[in-house]
Coordinates of N, CA, C and O in Angstrom, one line a residue:
M1 N 0.9 -1.0 0.3 CA -0.7 -0.1 -0.3 C 1.1 1.4 0.2 O 1.6 1.6 1.0
V2 N 0.7 2.8 -0.7 CA 0.8 2.9 -1.5 C 0.6 4.1 -0.2 O -0.3 4.6 0.6
S3 N 1.5 5.4 0.7 CA 1.7 5.7 1.8 C 1.0 6.6 1.7 O 1.7 7.6 0.2
I4 N 0.3 8.4 2.1 CA 0.2 9.2 1.5 C 0.8 10.5 0.8 O 1.1 11.0 0.2
K5 N 1.8 10.3 2.1 CA 3.0 10.8 1.6 C 3.9 10.8 0.8 O 3.9 11.3 0.1
D6 N 4.4 9.4 0.8 CA 4.8 8.7 -1.3 C 3.3 9.0 -1.9 O 4.3 9.7 -3.3
I7 N 1.9 9.6 -2.1 CA 1.1 9.7 -3.2 C 1.7 11.7 -3.4 O 1.8 11.4 -4.8
F8 N 2.1 12.2 -1.9 CA 2.3 13.6 -2.6 C 3.4 14.0 -3.5 O 3.8 14.5 -4.8
L9 N 4.1 13.0 -2.7 CA 5.7 12.9 -3.5 C 5.8 12.3 -5.5 O 6.8 13.2 -5.7
F10 N 5.4 11.1 -5.7 CA 5.1 10.5 -6.2 C 4.5 12.0 -7.3 O 4.3 12.2 -9.3
S11 N 3.2 12.7 -6.9 CA 2.6 13.6 -7.7 C 3.2 14.9 -7.8 O 3.2 15.2 -9.0
Y12 N 3.8 14.9 -7.2 CA 5.0 15.8 -7.3 C 6.1 16.0 -8.6 O 6.8 16.5 -8.7
R13 N 6.1 14.5 -8.5 CA 8.0 14.2 -9.0 C 7.3 14.2 -10.9 O 7.6 14.9 -12.1
E14 N 5.4 14.4 -11.2 CA 4.7 14.2 -12.3 C 5.5 15.9 -13.1 O 5.1 15.8 -13.9
L15 N 5.5 16.4 -12.1 CA 5.1 18.3 -12.8 C 7.0 18.4 -13.5 O 6.6 19.2 -13.8
K16 N 7.7 17.3 -13.3 CA 8.3 17.4 -13.8 C 8.6 16.9 -15.5 O 9.6 17.1 -16.0
K17 N 7.4 16.4 -15.8 CA 7.6 15.7 -17.2 C 6.4 16.2 -18.4 O 5.8 16.9 -17.8
V18 N 7.0 16.7 -18.8 CA 6.9 17.2 -20.3 C 5.2 16.9 -20.8 O 4.4 17.7 -20.7
R19 N 5.2 15.9 -20.7 CA 4.1 14.5 -21.1 C 3.0 15.4 -19.6 O 1.7 15.9 -20.3
T20 N 3.3 15.5 -18.9 CA 2.3 15.8 -17.4 C 1.9 17.5 -18.0 O 0.4 17.7 -18.3
I21 N 2.7 18.3 -18.0 CA 2.2 20.1 -18.2 C 1.1 19.4 -19.3 O 0.3 20.7 -20.1
T22 N 2.2 19.1 -20.8 CA 1.1 19.0 -22.0 C -0.1 18.3 -21.7 O -1.3 19.4 -22.2
T23 N -0.2 17.7 -21.4 CA -1.6 16.6 -20.6 C -2.3 16.8 -20.4 O -3.8 17.9 -20.3
V24 N -2.5 18.3 -19.0 CA -3.3 18.7 -18.6 C -3.2 20.2 -19.2 O -4.5 21.0 -18.4
A25 N -2.2 20.5 -19.7 CA -3.1 22.0 -20.7 C -4.4 21.9 -21.6 O -5.6 22.3 -21.4
M26 N -4.4 20.1 -22.2 CA -5.3 19.6 -22.7 C -6.5 19.1 -22.3 O -7.8 20.4 -22.6
F27 N -6.3 19.1 -20.8 CA -7.0 18.8 -20.2 C -8.0 20.7 -19.1 O -9.4 20.7 -18.9
V28 N -7.2 21.4 -19.3 CA -8.0 22.8 -19.2 C -8.7 23.1 -19.8 O -9.6 23.8 -20.1
A29 N -8.3 23.0 -21.2 CA -9.2 23.2 -22.3 C -10.0 22.5 -22.3 O -11.8 23.5 -22.5
I30 N -10.3 20.5 -22.0 CA -11.4 20.6 -22.4 C -12.2 20.5 -21.2 O -13.8 21.6 -21.4
S31 N -12.0 21.4 -19.7 CA -13.0 21.7 -18.9 C -13.0 23.1 -18.9 O -13.9 23.6 -19.0
I32 N -12.8 24.2 -19.6 CA -13.3 25.7 -20.2 C -14.1 25.2 -21.1 O -15.2 25.0 -21.0
I33 N -14.3 24.3 -22.5 CA -14.9 24.3 -23.2 C -16.6 23.1 -22.1 O -17.2 23.4 -22.8
L34 N -15.9 22.3 -21.6 CA -17.0 21.6 -20.5 C -18.2 22.8 -20.1 O -19.1 23.0 -19.3
G35 N -17.2 23.5 -19.5 CA -17.5 24.8 -18.6 C -18.7 25.9 -19.1 O -20.0 26.1 -18.6
A36 N -18.5 25.5 -20.9 CA -19.2 26.1 -21.7 C -20.7 25.9 -21.5 O -21.8 26.6 -22.0
F37 N -21.1 24.4 -21.7 CA -22.1 23.7 -21.5 C -22.6 24.1 -19.5 O -23.7 23.2 -20.2
T38 N -22.1 24.7 -18.6 CA -22.7 24.5 -17.6 C -24.5 25.3 -17.9 O -24.2 26.9 -18.3
V39 N -25.3 25.0 -17.1 CA -26.5 25.6 -16.9 C -26.3 26.0 -15.6 O -26.5 25.7 -14.8
P40 N -26.9 27.1 -16.1 CA -27.4 28.1 -14.5 C -28.5 28.0 -13.8 O -29.6 27.8 -14.8
I41 N -29.5 27.7 -13.0 CA -30.3 27.3 -12.5 C -30.7 28.5 -11.1 O -29.9 28.1 -10.1
G42 N -31.0 29.8 -11.1 CA -30.9 30.5 -10.3 C -29.2 31.6 -10.6 O -28.7 31.5 -10.9
N43 N -29.4 31.8 -9.3 CA -28.3 33.1 -8.5 C -27.0 31.6 -7.6 O -26.2 32.8 -8.2
F44 N -27.8 30.7 -7.6 CA -26.7 30.2 -6.4 C -27.2 28.7 -7.1 O -25.9 28.2 -6.0
L45 N -27.2 28.7 -8.2 CA -26.8 26.9 -8.5 C -26.7 26.6 -10.0 O -27.1 27.9 -10.9
K46 N -25.9 25.8 -10.4 CA -25.2 25.7 -11.2 C -25.0 24.3 -12.3 O -24.6 23.2 -10.5
I47 N -25.3 23.4 -13.2 CA -25.1 22.0 -13.2 C -24.0 21.5 -14.3 O -24.5 23.0 -16.0
G48 N -23.2 21.6 -14.0 CA -22.0 21.3 -15.1 C -21.1 19.8 -14.8 O -21.4 19.2 -13.7
F49 N -20.5 19.8 -15.8 CA -20.0 18.0 -15.7 C -18.5 18.6 -16.5 O -17.3 17.5 -16.2
S50 N -17.8 19.9 -15.9 CA -16.2 20.3 -16.1 C -15.5 19.1 -14.6 O -14.3 19.7 -15.1
S51 N -16.0 18.7 -13.7 CA -16.0 17.9 -12.5 C -15.2 16.8 -13.1 O -14.0 16.5 -12.5
L52 N -15.3 16.3 -14.3 CA -14.8 15.4 -14.5 C -13.8 14.9 -15.1 O -12.8 14.2 -14.2
T53 N -13.3 16.7 -15.7 CA -12.2 16.6 -15.6 C -10.9 16.6 -14.3 O -9.6 16.2 -14.5
T54 N -10.7 17.1 -13.3 CA -10.3 17.3 -12.2 C -10.3 15.7 -12.2 O -9.7 15.2 -11.0
V55 N -11.5 15.0 -11.3 CA -11.1 13.4 -11.5 C -10.4 12.7 -12.4 O -9.9 12.1 -12.0
S56 N -10.3 13.1 -13.7 CA -9.5 12.5 -14.1 C -7.6 12.7 -14.6 O -6.9 11.8 -14.2
I57 N -7.7 13.7 -13.8 CA -6.5 14.5 -13.1 C -5.7 14.6 -12.2 O -4.6 13.5 -12.0
G58 N -6.5 14.1 -11.8 CA -6.5 12.5 -10.3 C -5.5 11.7 -10.3 O -5.3 11.7 -9.8
Y59 N -6.9 10.9 -11.2 CA -6.3 10.2 -11.5 C -5.1 9.2 -11.8 O -4.4 8.8 -11.6
L60 N -4.3 10.2 -13.0 CA -3.5 10.4 -13.8 C -2.6 10.2 -12.9 O -1.2 10.2 -12.9
F61 N -2.2 12.3 -12.4 CA -1.2 12.6 -11.8 C -1.3 13.0 -10.5 O 0.4 13.8 -9.6
G62 N -2.8 12.8 -9.7 CA -2.4 13.3 -8.3 C -2.7 14.1 -7.6 O -3.1 15.3 -7.8
P63 N -2.6 14.1 -6.4 CA -3.1 15.4 -5.6 C -2.3 16.9 -6.0 O -2.2 17.7 -5.9
I64 N -1.1 16.7 -6.3 CA 0.0 18.1 -6.1 C -0.9 19.0 -7.7 O -1.1 19.9 -7.6
V65 N -0.6 17.8 -8.7 CA -0.6 18.4 -9.7 C -1.9 18.6 -9.9 O -2.8 19.6 -10.6
G66 N -2.9 17.3 -9.6 CA -4.7 18.5 -8.9 C -5.2 19.5 -9.0 O -5.6 20.1 -9.7
S67 N -4.6 19.4 -7.8 CA -4.9 21.3 -7.4 C -3.9 22.1 -7.8 O -4.8 23.5 -8.2
I68 N -2.7 21.7 -8.5 CA -2.5 23.0 -9.3 C -3.6 23.9 -11.2 O -3.9 24.2 -11.4
F69 N -4.3 22.1 -11.2 CA -5.0 21.8 -12.5 C -6.5 22.9 -12.0 O -6.6 23.4 -12.5
G70 N -6.9 23.0 -10.5 CA -8.0 23.3 -10.1 C -7.8 24.5 -9.9 O -8.6 25.7 -10.6
A71 N -7.2 25.1 -10.3 CA -6.6 26.3 -9.6 C -6.4 27.4 -10.7 O -6.8 28.3 -10.7
I72 N -5.2 26.6 -11.9 CA -5.7 27.3 -12.6 C -6.4 27.0 -13.5 O -6.7 28.7 -14.5
T73 N -7.4 26.4 -13.9 CA -8.6 25.7 -14.3 C -10.0 27.1 -14.0 O -9.8 27.7 -14.7
D74 N -9.7 27.5 -12.2 CA -10.7 27.8 -12.3 C -10.1 29.3 -12.5 O -11.1 30.8 -12.7
I75 N -9.0 30.1 -13.0 CA -8.6 30.8 -13.6 C -8.6 31.8 -14.4 O -9.9 32.1 -14.6
V76 N -8.5 30.3 -15.5 CA -8.5 30.8 -16.9 C -10.1 30.7 -16.9 O -10.5 31.4 -18.1
K77 N -10.9 29.6 -17.0 CA -12.1 30.0 -17.0 C -12.8 31.3 -16.2 O -14.0 32.2 -17.2
Y78 N -12.5 31.6 -15.5 CA -13.5 33.5 -14.4 C -12.6 34.2 -16.1 O -14.0 35.1 -16.2
M79 N -11.7 34.2 -16.0 CA -11.0 35.3 -16.9 C -11.5 35.3 -18.6 O -11.8 36.2 -19.1
M80 N -11.7 33.3 -19.3 CA -12.7 33.0 -20.6 C -14.1 33.4 -20.6 O -14.5 34.3 -21.1
K81 N -14.9 33.8 -18.9 CA -16.4 34.2 -19.5 C -16.8 34.5 -17.6 O -16.8 33.1 -16.2
P82 N -16.0 35.7 -17.7 CA -16.8 36.0 -16.2 C -18.0 35.6 -15.6 O -18.8 36.9 -16.3
T83 N -18.6 35.2 -14.0 CA -20.0 35.2 -13.8 C -20.0 35.8 -12.3 O -19.8 34.7 -12.1
G84 N -20.2 37.4 -12.6 CA -20.1 38.0 -11.3 C -18.4 37.8 -11.0 O -17.3 38.5 -11.4
P85 N -18.9 38.2 -9.5 CA -17.3 38.8 -9.3 C -15.8 37.4 -8.8 O -16.7 36.6 -8.1
F86 N -15.5 37.9 -9.0 CA -13.9 36.6 -8.9 C -13.8 36.7 -7.1 O -14.2 37.5 -6.4
F87 N -13.7 35.3 -7.3 CA -14.0 35.2 -5.4 C -12.9 34.4 -5.3 O -12.7 32.9 -5.7
P88 N -11.6 34.5 -4.9 CA -10.8 33.4 -4.2 C -10.7 32.0 -3.5 O -10.2 31.0 -3.8
G89 N -12.1 32.1 -2.9 CA -12.6 31.2 -2.3 C -13.2 29.8 -3.4 O -13.3 28.6 -2.8
F90 N -13.2 29.9 -4.3 CA -13.6 28.9 -5.4 C -12.7 28.5 -6.2 O -12.4 27.7 -6.3
T91 N -11.4 29.4 -5.9 CA -10.3 28.4 -6.4 C -9.6 28.0 -5.4 O -9.2 26.8 -5.4
F92 N -9.9 28.1 -4.7 CA -9.9 27.5 -3.0 C -10.3 25.9 -3.3 O -9.7 24.7 -2.7
N93 N -11.5 26.5 -3.2 CA -12.9 24.8 -3.4 C -12.1 24.1 -4.8 O -11.7 22.9 -4.3
A94 N -11.0 24.4 -5.6 CA -11.0 23.8 -6.7 C -9.2 23.2 -6.4 O -10.1 22.1 -7.0
I95 N -8.6 23.5 -5.8 CA -7.7 23.3 -5.1 C -8.1 21.8 -4.2 O -7.2 20.9 -4.3
I96 N -8.7 22.2 -3.0 CA -9.1 21.4 -2.1 C -10.0 20.1 -3.3 O -8.9 19.0 -2.9
A97 N -10.7 20.2 -4.5 CA -11.1 18.9 -4.9 C -10.2 17.9 -5.5 O -9.7 17.4 -5.9
G98 N -8.9 18.7 -6.4 CA -8.0 18.0 -7.0 C -7.2 17.6 -5.9 O -6.9 16.1 -6.3
I99 N -6.4 17.9 -4.7 CA -6.2 17.2 -3.3 C -7.2 16.4 -3.3 O -6.6 14.8 -3.4
M100 N -8.5 16.4 -3.0 CA -9.1 15.3 -2.8 C -9.3 14.1 -3.3 O -8.7 13.4 -3.2
Y101 N -9.5 14.6 -5.5 CA -9.5 13.1 -6.5 C -8.2 12.7 -6.4 O -8.4 11.7 -6.0
G102 N -7.6 13.3 -6.1 CA -5.9 12.9 -6.4 C -5.0 11.8 -5.2 O -4.6 10.9 -5.4
S103 N -5.8 12.8 -4.1 CA -5.6 11.3 -2.9 C -6.4 9.9 -3.2 O -5.6 8.9 -2.1
I104 N -6.8 10.1 -3.5 CA -8.1 9.0 -3.1 C -7.9 7.9 -4.5 O -7.7 7.1 -4.2
L105 N -8.3 8.5 -5.1 CA -7.9 7.8 -6.9 C -6.3 7.9 -7.7 O -6.2 6.3 -7.9
Y106 N -5.4 8.1 -7.5 CA -4.0 8.1 -8.2 C -3.0 6.8 -7.7 O -3.4 6.5 -6.1
K107 N -2.8 6.1 -8.5 CA -2.3 5.0 -8.0 C -3.5 3.5 -7.6 O -2.4 2.6 -6.3
K108 N -4.0 4.0 -7.4 CA -5.5 2.9 -6.7 C -6.0 2.5 -8.1 O -6.4 3.2 -8.8
P109 N -6.6 0.8 -8.4 CA -7.2 0.5 -9.0 C -8.7 1.9 -9.0 O -8.9 1.9 -7.8
V110 N -9.4 1.8 -10.0 CA -10.9 2.1 -9.7 C -11.6 1.5 -9.5 O -11.6 0.0 -9.7
S111 N -12.6 2.0 -9.0 CA -13.6 1.2 -8.1 C -15.1 2.3 -7.6 O -14.8 3.8 -7.7
I112 N -15.8 1.2 -7.6 CA -17.1 2.4 -6.7 C -17.1 2.9 -6.2 O -17.5 4.3 -5.8
K113 N -16.4 1.6 -4.9 CA -16.2 2.6 -3.9 C -15.5 2.8 -3.8 O -15.6 4.7 -2.3
R114 N -14.2 3.7 -4.5 CA -13.3 4.7 -4.0 C -13.4 5.9 -4.7 O -14.2 7.2 -4.5
I115 N -14.5 5.9 -5.8 CA -14.4 7.1 -6.3 C -16.3 8.0 -5.7 O -16.6 9.0 -5.5
L116 N -17.3 6.9 -5.4 CA -18.5 7.1 -4.5 C -17.9 8.1 -3.1 O -18.3 9.8 -3.1
A117 N -16.0 7.8 -2.7 CA -16.1 8.5 -1.4 C -15.7 9.9 -2.2 O -15.3 10.5 -1.8
A118 N -15.0 10.0 -3.1 CA -14.4 11.1 -3.5 C -15.7 12.4 -3.8 O -15.0 12.7 -3.8
E119 N -16.3 11.5 -4.7 CA -17.2 12.6 -5.1 C -18.0 13.0 -3.7 O -18.5 14.0 -3.9
I120 N -18.2 11.9 -3.3 CA -19.5 12.4 -0.9 C -18.4 13.6 -0.2 O -18.4 14.6 0.1
L121 N -17.3 13.7 -0.6 CA -16.4 14.3 0.0 C -16.2 15.3 -0.8 O -16.8 17.0 0.0
V122 N -16.4 15.4 -2.0 CA -16.0 16.5 -2.8 C -17.6 18.3 -2.3 O -17.3 19.0 -2.4
S123 N -18.7 16.8 -2.8 CA -18.9 17.2 -2.4 C -20.2 18.0 -1.3 O -20.9 19.1 -1.3
L124 N -19.6 17.5 -0.2 CA -19.7 18.3 0.4 C -19.1 18.8 1.7 O -19.6 20.2 1.6
L125 N -17.5 19.4 1.0 CA -16.5 19.7 1.7 C -16.8 21.2 0.6 O -17.3 21.8 0.8
C126 N -16.1 20.7 -0.3 CA -16.7 21.9 -1.2 C -17.4 22.4 -2.0 O -17.5 23.9 -1.7
N127 N -18.8 21.5 -2.3 CA -20.0 22.3 -2.7 C -20.9 22.9 -2.3 O -21.6 24.0 -2.3
I128 N -21.1 21.8 -1.2 CA -21.9 22.0 0.1 C -21.7 23.0 0.9 O -22.6 24.3 1.1
L129 N -20.2 23.0 1.8 CA -20.8 23.6 3.1 C -19.7 25.0 2.5 O -20.1 25.5 2.2
L130 N -18.4 24.9 1.4 CA -18.0 25.6 1.6 C -18.1 26.4 0.2 O -18.2 27.7 0.2
G131 N -17.9 26.4 -0.7 CA -19.8 26.6 -1.6 C -20.5 27.6 -1.0 O -20.3 29.1 -0.8
T132 N -21.0 26.8 -0.4 CA -22.2 28.1 0.2 C -21.5 29.3 0.7 O -22.1 29.9 1.5
L133 N -20.8 29.2 1.4 CA -20.0 30.1 2.9 C -19.7 31.1 1.3 O -19.3 32.3 2.2
W134 N -18.8 30.6 -0.1 CA -18.3 31.8 -0.1 C -19.6 32.8 -0.5 O -19.4 33.8 -1.0
L135 N -20.9 31.2 -1.3 CA -21.8 33.0 -1.6 C -22.7 33.4 0.1 O -22.4 34.6 -1.0
N136 N -22.1 33.1 0.9 CA -23.1 34.0 2.0 C -21.4 35.2 2.4 O -22.3 36.1 2.2
I137 N -20.9 34.9 2.0 CA -19.6 36.0 2.1 C -20.2 36.6 0.9 O -19.7 37.9 0.9
L138 N -19.9 36.1 0.0 CA -20.0 36.8 -1.0 C -21.3 38.1 -1.6 O -21.0 38.8 -2.0
Y139 N -22.7 37.2 -1.5 CA -24.1 38.6 -1.6 C -24.8 38.2 -0.8 O -25.5 39.0 -0.6
G140 N -23.6 37.7 0.3 CA -24.6 37.9 1.8 C -25.9 37.5 1.8 O -26.1 37.9 2.5
K141 N -26.3 37.1 1.4 CA -27.6 35.4 1.9 C -27.6 35.2 2.2 O -26.1 34.6 3.3
A142 N -28.6 34.5 3.5 CA -28.2 33.9 4.7 C -28.1 31.6 4.2 O -28.8 31.4 3.2
F143 N -26.5 32.1 5.4 CA -26.3 31.0 4.9 C -27.3 29.8 4.3 O -27.3 28.9 3.6
L144 N -28.0 29.5 5.7 CA -29.1 28.5 6.2 C -29.8 28.5 4.3 O -31.0 27.4 5.2
A145 N -30.8 29.5 4.3 CA -31.3 30.2 3.9 C -31.1 29.5 2.2 O -31.7 28.7 1.4
I146 N -29.8 29.2 1.7 CA -29.2 28.8 0.4 C -28.9 27.0 0.7 O -28.4 26.4 -0.4
L147 N -28.3 27.0 1.6 CA -28.0 25.0 1.6 C -28.5 24.2 1.3 O -28.3 23.4 0.7
P148 N -30.3 24.6 2.1 CA -30.7 23.6 1.3 C -31.0 23.3 -0.3 O -31.1 21.9 -0.4
M149 N -30.9 23.9 -0.7 CA -31.0 23.7 -2.6 C -29.6 23.4 -2.9 O -29.6 22.4 -3.5
R150 N -28.8 23.9 -2.3 CA -27.6 22.8 -2.7 C -27.1 21.8 -3.1 O -26.7 21.1 -2.8
A151 N -27.8 20.9 -1.1 CA -27.2 19.9 -1.0 C -28.6 19.4 -1.2 O -28.4 18.0 -2.4
V152 N -29.7 19.4 -1.8 CA -30.3 18.9 -2.7 C -29.8 18.7 -4.1 O -29.8 17.4 -4.4
K153 N -29.0 19.2 -4.8 CA -28.2 19.5 -6.1 C -27.1 19.0 -6.0 O -27.2 17.6 -6.7
N154 N -26.7 18.6 -5.1 CA -25.5 17.9 -4.9 C -25.6 16.7 -4.8 O -24.7 15.0 -5.1
I155 N -27.4 16.1 -4.7 CA -27.3 14.7 -3.8 C -27.6 13.4 -5.4 O -27.8 13.3 -5.3
I156 N -28.9 15.3 -5.7 CA -29.0 14.4 -6.8 C -27.7 13.9 -7.7 O -28.1 13.0 -8.7
L157 N -27.2 14.9 -7.8 CA -25.6 14.6 -8.7 C -24.6 13.7 -8.7 O -23.9 13.0 -9.5
L158 N -24.6 13.2 -7.2 CA -23.8 12.0 -6.7 C -23.7 11.0 -7.7 O -23.1 11.3 -7.8
P159 N -24.7 9.8 -8.3 CA -24.9 9.3 -8.5 C -24.4 9.9 -10.3 O -24.3 8.7 -10.4
I160 N -25.1 10.3 -10.9 CA -25.1 10.7 -12.5 C -23.3 11.5 -11.8 O -22.8 10.1 -13.2
N161 N -22.7 12.4 -11.3 CA -20.9 12.1 -11.4 C -20.2 11.3 -10.9 O -19.0 10.7 -11.7
S162 N -20.5 10.3 -9.6 CA -20.3 8.9 -9.6 C -20.6 8.1 -10.9 O -19.1 7.9 -11.3
F163 N -21.2 8.4 -11.3 CA -21.5 6.7 -12.8 C -20.3 7.5 -13.9 O -19.7 6.6 -14.1
M164 N -20.8 9.0 -15.1 CA -19.9 9.2 -15.5 C -18.1 8.9 -14.8 O -17.2 8.5 -15.9
A165 N -17.6 9.4 -14.2 CA -16.1 9.3 -14.0 C -15.6 7.7 -13.2 O -14.8 7.6 -14.0
F166 N -16.6 6.8 -13.1 CA -16.5 5.6 -13.1 C -15.5 4.6 -14.8 O -15.7 4.3 -15.0
V167 N -17.0 5.3 -15.3 CA -17.0 5.1 -16.7 C -15.9 6.0 -17.0 O -15.1 5.3 -18.3
I168 N -15.2 7.1 -17.3 CA -14.4 7.7 -17.7 C -13.0 7.3 -17.4 O -12.3 6.7 -18.1
L169 N -13.2 7.0 -15.9 CA -11.8 5.6 -15.6 C -11.7 4.4 -15.9 O -10.5 4.0 -15.6
K170 N -13.0 3.8 -15.4 CA -12.2 2.3 -16.3 C -11.9 2.3 -17.8 O -11.1 1.3 -17.5
F171 N -12.1 3.4 -18.3 CA -11.9 3.2 -19.6 C -10.6 3.9 -19.8 O -9.5 2.5 -20.3
M172 N -9.8 4.8 -18.8 CA -8.7 5.2 -19.6 C -8.0 3.7 -17.9 O -6.5 3.8 -18.5
E173 N -8.1 3.0 -17.5 CA -8.1 2.2 -16.9 C -7.3 1.0 -17.8 O -6.4 0.1 -17.8
Q174 N -8.7 0.4 -18.1 CA -8.5 -0.8 -19.2 C -7.8 -1.0 -20.3 O -7.2 -1.5 -20.4
H175 N -7.5 1.2 -20.9 CA -6.4 1.0 -22.2 C -5.0 1.6 -21.5 O -4.5 2.1 -22.5
N176 N -4.5 1.6 -19.8 CA -3.9 1.6 -19.2 C -2.8 3.4 -20.0 O -1.9 2.8 -20.0
L177 N -4.0 4.3 -19.9 CA -3.5 5.4 -20.0 C -2.4 6.0 -18.4 O -1.4 6.6 -19.3
R178 N -3.0 5.8 -17.5 CA -1.7 6.0 -16.7 C -0.4 5.7 -16.4 O 0.7 6.2 -16.6
K179 N -0.3 4.7 -17.5 CA 0.8 3.5 -17.4 C 1.5 4.6 -18.3 O 3.1 4.3 -18.9
N180 N 1.0 5.6 -19.3 CA 1.3 5.7 -20.7 C 2.5 7.4 -19.7 O 2.8 8.0 -20.6
F181 N 1.5 7.4 -18.9 CA 2.6 9.7 -17.6 C 3.6 8.3 -17.2 O 4.6 9.8 -16.4
D182 N 3.9 7.1 -17.1 CA 4.9 6.8 -16.2 C 6.1 6.4 -16.3 O 6.0 6.4 -17.7

């Protein structure tokens, strides 16, 4: 079993590879394209699937690369299509999500349990709790007033996101895509 310290060390070493940097750049572009298809539902809810790129980067390159990918993607997406004021809390969420996905999925076999664990943690911490807090700070809306609708949205999307992540990562695993980067 690989320790969490080793996972972060291996992920850090991934940054020294040109193939990693170019692949991450392509995934940033894919994330921006997927982000263009995000559907806003009111002022405080959005449904989109660009998080699948963060899952993929976490699986391929680990938590360090995943966190950097999250930060870069969040900032570039904002620069390409700003929706409201820039708020660094959302960039922090993207960093934390990259760390979580990378810590749970990197150098491990794909399993629905592992993907569900990662999706639940990211949904709960980043999307429901911190995301609601950032909206509260940014717009002054009552935390408890917007929390239920954000929680319901994340609960509904959890099986959908988990299934899509499972399909994508299983495809990567079956075609040995991770081994191409070792």
